[in-house]
Amino acid sequence: MQRRKLIGFALPLVVNPAAFAASICRESKYRADVNIVANSFPVIQHLAKVAKSCASDSLKVNVKLTSKVQNEVEIAFSSSGKSPFDAAVVSASVFNDLYSKNQLYSLKGLVNKFKDHHKIEEKMIVRMNGEPMAIAFMQNTQVLYYRRDIFKRLGLSVPKTYDEMFATAAIIKKLDPAIANPIAQCFSKGWDLATEFTNVISSLGGRFFQEGTALPAFNSEQGVQAIELMRQMLPYMSPNALASNADDVMNQLQQGRAAMGVLWASRASRMDDPTASKVVGLIDFAPAPAARVGGGTAAHLWWDGVVMPRNGPNQRDATFAVLMEMLSESSVESGNDLAIWVRSNFKPGRASTGVKLAMEAGAKIWPAEPFFNLAHLQLGKVLADAVKGLRDPAQALAGAAEAYKQSAIEKSFLKRDLA
Amino acid sequence: MKLATFLKFTLPSAVTMAVLLALPLLMTIWLSVVNCSPVLELQKTEQTGPFGSHVVTAQRFKVDANGQALKSCQFVGFDFYKNILGIQSSSAAGPVDQKLPTDGHNEFLNALSFTLLYTAVTTPFILLIGLVLALVTQKISDRFKGLVISMALLPFIITPVVGALAIKWLFRDDGLVFNLLSHVGVQIYWMSEAWSAKLLVIFYGVWHVSPFAFIVLYAGLQGVPQDSIEAARLDGASKLQVLWFVTLPHLAPLTIFITLIHLMDSYRVFEPILVLTQGVFTTSVQFLTYSILLDESNPYKASAASVLTLVGIGFLLAPLLKRTWNEQRNSR
């Protein structure tokens, strides 16, 4: 009987190490029904498990994982009634949007009250003019993944610019018939392609907006150069590249069908997952190439964190306790390899060097202007045709700029006389 | 029938239809002619976080004492419609003379043309495949009918997103179809060219909806009068002639029904574009509305796109509805 009890106690801990961490959020005996919305990728799935470990007879915890978290959050946080979600796990981009809309609850009181209790580190707190508005838990960026074995065998060095990358790809394509498409990169129409464009134009020294205004500046010479550079990449990629998202790119690298490519640093550990990867231990990481000699790495720095809505239900303490459990030291410990955590007890492994590499190579912080997403969206619509060569790059950018101006006017970011 | 009795019978459905159909439609029309935009203030913000601190100067929404964003709403007439159709810009929220993109690219016209192509190509195919399946099933032994019907219905039972994902995995790099075709020397990267991406979406449409046509026509076949068939055969009609002169006329009303339903559905084609091609070389009116609503977060403009979709469906259905109307009148 005692053995059975022991097994009953130990089994959940073996199956789900997060169960170790259940104590902090449960000790206060909160009575609440906490609902959290979040994206759905491995580290967030881990956080969801930790959150659910807080559940007790009096505390219910639901975590909705969805790939459309931005849409869900926008609708819930802007509702004139109470938000159906008490909190959300969001990226820096979504955070900037929500902050500009004044839809976030200030965490000042909660941070002051619980900072020591939950060991919240200063670098985790995202402050806007000194006011804590989010708690960050992971960092992210895009880095170059490359096959160490192929590079060594062919005597290649790691490319530092995109021109070098194309030259390297041409050699691999010629000398290694098994790799028909040496480069795998997120060129999927829409968000992915617009993000690549943002990285490249930034590395080329181009601007997205005219200084101090919401007027577009991406329809520039650097914008055209960015598209032309992306077009040069196509011959070295799968012909399906314009429909390749991060999952497809990860798959191509894991299956050994590509020799290099720029991908999210947070996916690095998946390369060494023996259940999904044929190239365990063979992929190394370097900063994403610069778009020109002397330019910074063509990548941006991101963080992900937790926020609470201004219109959230009145159960802030319980919600905060669950959120802090998700971001606790024990959660970081049990999910160490799933992300590049902000917390100090994170032990960086081979696959966790991305952010450091990108920062050293001059990566900039992802744009925080509230109208940036509108421009990004319009670019996502036109870039596929322009990169493919079906539309003239300058005309496509002019079209995106006009469409952006229109939507910025509709949202009051631009006035007609200024546009 | 007394008026009171008539009302008792019809009022519940009339009220339900008014609440669930007419009111939302009226609201959508109303939303499509107004625009509410936030009241903004310029703010300099210092953001401090995991990467240190940086300063951004940008607009921020003003809120009232309850934390609700202050909005300014105005009637904009048909501006959003004109904007979507590429006729001119909306003066919706502080108009600017919108120039059309310099190469004349128009998102709505692209969406409309592919939607119409999809509708025009899939409709005859699903009718034809549905009919063939129904005729074959009619002929096979009763012992296997249940199995065949279940298997044939499978694509229709599967939710569209799952079905589209399954097709995507079959056709992507190193997918089953890609590999099989490679073995016979045909290497097609389905998302690399406009024709193949469009073909894939059309293939999905035919695969997904043919079972619906099949089951309706199969049910219809059960009601074909056997005496007419026997009489035709006694008169020396061939199998093809029996099919053409007896069976198909009997199935004609069902064919119109299937066409009506499919025209409405295919005009709203969405899932295969979202999942299968992610909008590469393919787009649709419904996909455009979705993008305006969720990506642009503009419910007003999305309402205008919805109304345009409705008008489009109306145009498509008009000839069939007119025919049905005439038939009903003549049968009185």
Coordinates of C-alpha atoms in Angstrom, one line a residue, chain B residues 4 6 11 18 32 54 93 99 130 143 158 162 176 198 227 292 330:
Chain B
A4 CA -53.9 34.4 -36.3
F6 CA -50.9 31.6 -39.9
L11 CA -43.9 33.9 -36.3
A18 CA -34.8 38.2 -38.3
S32 CA -19.4 48.9 -43.7
H54 CA 15.6 52.2 -26.0
A93 CA -10.6 58.3 -41.7
K99 CA -3.2 56.2 -56.3
G130 CA -20.5 12.5 -57.8
R143 CA -22.7 -6.4 -49.1
I158 CA -13.1 15.4 -42.3
V162 CA -7.5 18.8 -41.4
L176 CA 4.1 10.9 -50.9
K198 CA -4.1 26.8 -58.3
D227 CA -41.2 1.2 -64.6
I292 CA -8.8 42.6 -43.5
N330 CA -45.4 26.9 -63.1

